[in-house]
XYZ file of C-alpha atoms in Angstrom:
374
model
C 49.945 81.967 1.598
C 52.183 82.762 4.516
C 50.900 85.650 6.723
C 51.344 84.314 10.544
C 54.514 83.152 11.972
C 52.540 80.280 13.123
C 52.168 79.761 9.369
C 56.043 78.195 9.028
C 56.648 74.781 9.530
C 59.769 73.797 11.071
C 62.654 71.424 9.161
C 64.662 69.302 11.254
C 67.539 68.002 9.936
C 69.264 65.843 12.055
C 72.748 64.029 10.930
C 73.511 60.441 10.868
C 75.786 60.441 14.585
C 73.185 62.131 16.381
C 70.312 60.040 14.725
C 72.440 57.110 16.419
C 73.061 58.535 19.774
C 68.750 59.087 19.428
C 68.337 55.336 18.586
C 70.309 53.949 21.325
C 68.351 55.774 23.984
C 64.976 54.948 22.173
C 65.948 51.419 22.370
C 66.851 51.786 26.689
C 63.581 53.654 27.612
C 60.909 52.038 25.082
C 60.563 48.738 26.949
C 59.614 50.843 30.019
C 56.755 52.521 28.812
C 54.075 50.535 28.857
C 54.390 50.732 32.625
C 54.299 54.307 32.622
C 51.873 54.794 29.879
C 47.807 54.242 30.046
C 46.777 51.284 28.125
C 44.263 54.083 26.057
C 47.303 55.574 24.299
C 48.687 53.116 21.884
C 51.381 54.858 19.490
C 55.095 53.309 19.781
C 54.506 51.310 23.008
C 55.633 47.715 22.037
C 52.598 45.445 22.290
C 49.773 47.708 21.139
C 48.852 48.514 17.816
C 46.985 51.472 16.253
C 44.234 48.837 14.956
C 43.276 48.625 18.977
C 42.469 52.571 18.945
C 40.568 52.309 15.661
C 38.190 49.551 16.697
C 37.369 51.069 19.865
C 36.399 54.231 18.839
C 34.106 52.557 15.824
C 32.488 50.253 18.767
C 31.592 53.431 20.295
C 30.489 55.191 17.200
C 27.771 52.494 16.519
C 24.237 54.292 17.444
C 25.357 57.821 17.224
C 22.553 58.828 14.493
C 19.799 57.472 17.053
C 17.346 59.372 17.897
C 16.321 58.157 21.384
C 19.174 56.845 23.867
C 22.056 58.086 25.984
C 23.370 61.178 25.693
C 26.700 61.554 25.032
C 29.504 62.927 23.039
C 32.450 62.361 20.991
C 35.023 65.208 20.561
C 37.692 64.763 18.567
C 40.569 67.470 19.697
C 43.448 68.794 17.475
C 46.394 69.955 19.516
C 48.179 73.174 17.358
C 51.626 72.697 16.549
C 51.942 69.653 18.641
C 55.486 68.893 18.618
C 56.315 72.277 18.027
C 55.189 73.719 21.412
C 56.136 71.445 24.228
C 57.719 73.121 26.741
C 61.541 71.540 27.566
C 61.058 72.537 31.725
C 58.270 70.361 31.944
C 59.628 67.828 30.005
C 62.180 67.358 32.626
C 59.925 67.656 35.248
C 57.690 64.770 33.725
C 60.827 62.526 33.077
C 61.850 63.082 36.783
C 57.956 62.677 38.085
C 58.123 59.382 36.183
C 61.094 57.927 37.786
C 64.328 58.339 34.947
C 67.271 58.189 35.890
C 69.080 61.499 36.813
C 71.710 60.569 33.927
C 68.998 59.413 31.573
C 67.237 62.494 31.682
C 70.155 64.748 31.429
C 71.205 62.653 28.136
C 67.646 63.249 26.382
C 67.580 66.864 27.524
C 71.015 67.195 25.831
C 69.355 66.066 22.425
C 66.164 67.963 22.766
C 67.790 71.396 23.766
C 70.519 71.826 21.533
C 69.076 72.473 18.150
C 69.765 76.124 16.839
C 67.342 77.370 14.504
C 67.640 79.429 11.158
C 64.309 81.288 9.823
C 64.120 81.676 5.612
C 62.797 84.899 3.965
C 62.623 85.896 0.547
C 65.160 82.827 -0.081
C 67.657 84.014 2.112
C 69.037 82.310 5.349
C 68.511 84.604 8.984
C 70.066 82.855 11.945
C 71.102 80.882 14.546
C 69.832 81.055 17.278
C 68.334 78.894 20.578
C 65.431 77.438 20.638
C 62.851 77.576 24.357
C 60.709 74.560 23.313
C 58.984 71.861 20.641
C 60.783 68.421 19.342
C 62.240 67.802 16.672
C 60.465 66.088 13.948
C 62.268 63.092 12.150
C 64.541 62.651 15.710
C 63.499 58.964 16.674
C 63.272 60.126 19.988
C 60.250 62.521 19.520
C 57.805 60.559 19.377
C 58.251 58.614 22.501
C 58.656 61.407 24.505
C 55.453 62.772 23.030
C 53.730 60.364 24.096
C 55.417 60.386 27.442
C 53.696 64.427 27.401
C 50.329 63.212 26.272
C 50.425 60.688 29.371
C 49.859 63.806 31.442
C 46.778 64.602 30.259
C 45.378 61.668 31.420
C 46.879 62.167 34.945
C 45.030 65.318 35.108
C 41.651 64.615 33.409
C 41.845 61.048 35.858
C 42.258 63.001 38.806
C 39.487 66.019 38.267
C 37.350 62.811 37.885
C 38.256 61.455 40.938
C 37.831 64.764 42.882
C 34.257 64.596 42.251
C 32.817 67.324 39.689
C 30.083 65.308 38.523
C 31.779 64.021 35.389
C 29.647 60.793 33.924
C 31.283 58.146 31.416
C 30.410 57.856 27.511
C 28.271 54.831 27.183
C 29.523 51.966 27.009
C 32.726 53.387 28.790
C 31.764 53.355 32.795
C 32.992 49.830 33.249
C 36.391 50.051 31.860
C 36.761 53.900 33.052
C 37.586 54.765 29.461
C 37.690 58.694 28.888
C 39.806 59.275 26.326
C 41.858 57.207 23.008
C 45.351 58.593 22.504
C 47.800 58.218 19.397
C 50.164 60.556 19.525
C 48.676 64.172 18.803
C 45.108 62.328 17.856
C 43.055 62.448 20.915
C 39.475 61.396 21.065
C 37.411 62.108 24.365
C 34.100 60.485 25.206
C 31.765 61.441 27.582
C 28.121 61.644 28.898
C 26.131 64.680 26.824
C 25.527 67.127 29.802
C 27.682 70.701 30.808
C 29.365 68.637 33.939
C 31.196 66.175 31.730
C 31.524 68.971 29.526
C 33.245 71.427 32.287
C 35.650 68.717 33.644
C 37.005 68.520 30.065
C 37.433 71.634 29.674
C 39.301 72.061 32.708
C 41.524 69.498 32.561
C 42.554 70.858 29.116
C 43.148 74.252 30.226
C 45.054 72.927 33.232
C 47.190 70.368 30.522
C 47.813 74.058 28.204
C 48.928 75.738 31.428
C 52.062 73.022 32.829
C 52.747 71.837 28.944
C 52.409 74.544 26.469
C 50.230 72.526 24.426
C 47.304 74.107 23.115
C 43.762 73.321 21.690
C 43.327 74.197 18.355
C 39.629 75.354 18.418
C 39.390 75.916 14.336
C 40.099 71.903 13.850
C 38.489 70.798 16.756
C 35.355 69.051 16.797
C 32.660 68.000 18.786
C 29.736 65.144 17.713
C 26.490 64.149 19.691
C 24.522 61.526 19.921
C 20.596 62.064 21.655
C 21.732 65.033 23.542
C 18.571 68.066 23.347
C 19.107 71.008 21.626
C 19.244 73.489 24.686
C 22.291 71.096 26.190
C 24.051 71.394 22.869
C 24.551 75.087 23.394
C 25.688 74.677 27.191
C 28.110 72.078 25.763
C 28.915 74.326 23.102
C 29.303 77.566 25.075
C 31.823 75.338 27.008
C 33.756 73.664 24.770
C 33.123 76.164 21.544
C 34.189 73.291 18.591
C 32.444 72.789 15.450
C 29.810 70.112 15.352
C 31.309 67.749 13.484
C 29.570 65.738 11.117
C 29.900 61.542 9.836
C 32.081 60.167 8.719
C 35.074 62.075 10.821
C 38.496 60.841 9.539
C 40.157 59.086 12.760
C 43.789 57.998 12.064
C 43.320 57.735 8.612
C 40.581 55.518 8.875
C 36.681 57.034 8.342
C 34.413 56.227 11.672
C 31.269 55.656 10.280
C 28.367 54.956 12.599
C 26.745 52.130 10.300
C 28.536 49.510 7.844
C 31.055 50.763 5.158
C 30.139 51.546 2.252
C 31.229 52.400 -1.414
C 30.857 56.196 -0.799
C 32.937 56.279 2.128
C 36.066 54.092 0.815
C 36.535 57.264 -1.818
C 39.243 58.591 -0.468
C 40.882 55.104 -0.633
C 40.135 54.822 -4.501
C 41.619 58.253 -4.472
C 44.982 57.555 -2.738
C 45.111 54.666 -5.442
C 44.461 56.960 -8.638
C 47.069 59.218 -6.893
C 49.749 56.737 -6.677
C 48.835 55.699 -10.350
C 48.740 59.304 -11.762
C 52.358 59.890 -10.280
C 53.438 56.969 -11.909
C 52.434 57.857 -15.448
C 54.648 60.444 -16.175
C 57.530 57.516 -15.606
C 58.999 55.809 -18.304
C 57.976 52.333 -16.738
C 58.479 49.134 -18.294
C 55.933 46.503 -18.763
C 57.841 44.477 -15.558
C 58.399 47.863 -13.881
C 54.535 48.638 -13.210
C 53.713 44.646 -12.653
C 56.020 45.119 -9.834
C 54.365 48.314 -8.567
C 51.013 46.451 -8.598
C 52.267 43.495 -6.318
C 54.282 45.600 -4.023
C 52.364 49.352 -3.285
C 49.152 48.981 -5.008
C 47.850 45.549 -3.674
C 48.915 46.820 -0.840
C 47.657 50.037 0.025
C 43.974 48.807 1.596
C 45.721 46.348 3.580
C 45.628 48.906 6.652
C 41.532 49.550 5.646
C 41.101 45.705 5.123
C 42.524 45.059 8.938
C 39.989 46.633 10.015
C 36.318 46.815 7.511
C 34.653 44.519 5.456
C 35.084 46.423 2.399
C 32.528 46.443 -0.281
C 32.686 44.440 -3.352
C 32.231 47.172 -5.375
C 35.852 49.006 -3.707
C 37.676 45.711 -4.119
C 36.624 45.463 -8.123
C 37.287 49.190 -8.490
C 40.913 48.619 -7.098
C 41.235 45.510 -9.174
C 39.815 47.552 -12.116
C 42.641 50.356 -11.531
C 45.523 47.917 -11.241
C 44.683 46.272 -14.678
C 44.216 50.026 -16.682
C 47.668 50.472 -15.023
C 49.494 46.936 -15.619
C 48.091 47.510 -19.589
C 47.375 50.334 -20.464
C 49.455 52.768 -18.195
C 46.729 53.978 -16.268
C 43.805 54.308 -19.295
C 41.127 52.945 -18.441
C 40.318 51.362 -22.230
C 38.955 47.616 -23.009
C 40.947 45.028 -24.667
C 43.979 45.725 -23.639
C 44.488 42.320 -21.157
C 46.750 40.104 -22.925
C 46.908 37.794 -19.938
C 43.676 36.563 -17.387
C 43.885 38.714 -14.519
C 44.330 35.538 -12.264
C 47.455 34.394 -13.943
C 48.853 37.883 -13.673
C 49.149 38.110 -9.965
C 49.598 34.204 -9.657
C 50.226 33.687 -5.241
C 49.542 37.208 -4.804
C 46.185 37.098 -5.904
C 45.822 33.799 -4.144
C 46.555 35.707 -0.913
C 44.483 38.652 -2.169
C 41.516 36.714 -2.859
C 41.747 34.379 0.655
C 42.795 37.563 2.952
C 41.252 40.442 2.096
C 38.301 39.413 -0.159
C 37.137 36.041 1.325
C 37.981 37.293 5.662
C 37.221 40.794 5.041
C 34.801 41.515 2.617
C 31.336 40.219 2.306
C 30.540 36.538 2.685
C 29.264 36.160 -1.352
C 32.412 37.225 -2.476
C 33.743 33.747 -1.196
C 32.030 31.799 -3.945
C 34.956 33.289 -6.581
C 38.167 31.692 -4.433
C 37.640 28.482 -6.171
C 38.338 29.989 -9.586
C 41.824 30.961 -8.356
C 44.314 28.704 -8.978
């Protein structure tokens, strides 16, 4: 139910010339960003990959449901209406702070600033009119300069650091100076459990909401510890007022857990499958139609989980379990429906299946099966 204004989510629709003119100045500034941008941010900088994020932040999960070690904390921020909300003058400030070119920057203000907008009610269309801020979602641009925005933060939160108000690193993090993991609108923050660390990220938050218009959504927020006492939780808390947050958090997709995976935490992965499958059965799909589903979107869908976990045996039958109810029996789960062994069903694939994903990633006693492939 709509009741806030905040509520409506804006549509972009952006037409095939402009999408082009977008492209081409994607393409001129994207090679120069990974000298601008900090190596903790990782989303659409060529050379880094969203895998890099993930395993960092899992290294630094490991331990967290000690009871005697380091104190420190985890806080896992959700910025409202991201794209929505950046403000276009300090967009151009940034761009000129970071050294564009005086043309360059008046060509992507040109393509952020001229959308006109057009509000819906009751079914009927209210509008134009000018817009004062936010990118455009679906405009290849947006994302770049996003993370151009996000860079900022870092500036500030690096230099409040520097200025000396007591902050002290996460553990594990004072070597490499690592505060933060950025991707995009995700943003992790690690830091020792005590009220300075605690103050200097609050401050360099506030400071990042003043100059960018991006603000802290406290609701989604939230904050995990690790060994810190009780009476410093509620200092921490009375600072930075998130929700305890509570494992496994959902990072990027991806669950952090603070032990090894297991079968209870690769549900929602079983789930996206079913999903996929349910959609599916209300097609009128041939007997080639779904085979082809299986090789192409189904087999693949843990691939980004398998990159990065051992998954459990049990997972990998359960997904091989739901690809056969689907390749026979349209998604029933019934017996006696294989015509065909499993094995010569998939053929290479499940070759490549078995080898990649089930022999490198999962656990070591599910090697003993590859031979039976042929």
């Amino acid at each position: 139910m709509l009741v806030k204004v905040s509520d409506f989510r804006p549509i972009a629709c952006c037409n095939t010339l402009y999408k082009c003119i977008s492209k081409i100045i994607v393409n001129r500034i994207r090679n120069s960003l990974g000298d601008i941008v900090s190596k903790n941010q990782s989303a659409f900088i060529p050379g880094r990959s969203i895998v890099d994020n993930i395993l960092l932040a899992q290294e630094l999960m490991v331990g967290y449901k000690n009871k005697r070690g380091v104190p420190k904390c985890t806080i896992k921020i959700d910025i409202q209406k991201a794209y929505d909300t950046v403000d276009w003058n300090f967009l151009s400030r940034i761009l000129q702070g970071f050294g564009f070119h005086t043309i360059m920057i008046q060509w992507i203000m040109a393509c952020v600033s001229t959308p006109w907008f057009m509000l819906n009610f009751n079914g009927e269309d209210h509008g134009y009119f000018e817009g004062k801020r936010g990118l455009r979602q679906g405009d290849p641009l947006s994302p770049y300069l996003f993370t151009i925005v996000m860079e900022v933060f870092n500036i500030i939160l690096l230099k409040k650091i520097e200025a000396g108000q007591n902050f002290k690193f996460h553990s594990k993090c004072m070597s490499l100076k690592i505060t933060h993991l950025c991707f995009a609108d995700d943003l992790l923050v690690f830091s020792y459990g005590n009220w300075n660390s605690a103050r200097v990220i609050r401050d360099a938050l506030d400071e990042f909401k003043k100059v960018s218009g991006l603000k802290v959504s406290m609701e989604k927020s939230q904050i995990f510890f690790s060994c810190v006492k009780p009476n410093m939780r509620r200092i921490i808390l009375g600072i930075l007022p998130f929700d305890i947050g509570r494992f496994p958090f959902k990072y990027l997709g991806i669950p952090m857990c603070v032990t090894k995976l297991f079968d209870r935490d690769c549900k929602q992965l079983i789930e996206k499958i079913k999903m996929r499958i349910f959609n599916w059965k209300s097609k009128a799909l041939s007997f080639a139609g779904r085979l082809q589903l299986i090789n192409s979107v189904l087999t693949s869908i843990h691939v980004y989980w398998a990159s990065i976990f051992k998954i459990p045996i049990a997972t990998i039958k359960e997904i091989e379990k739901l690809c056969r109810s689907f390749l026979w029996a349209n998604g029933e789960v019934v017996k006696g429906k294989a015509k065909v062994k499993w094995n010569d069903i998939l053929g290479e694939i499940q070759l490549h299946w078995k080898q990649e994903f089930l022999g490198y990633f999962a656990e070591e006693e599910y090697e003993l099966d590859l031979e039976e492939v042929p």
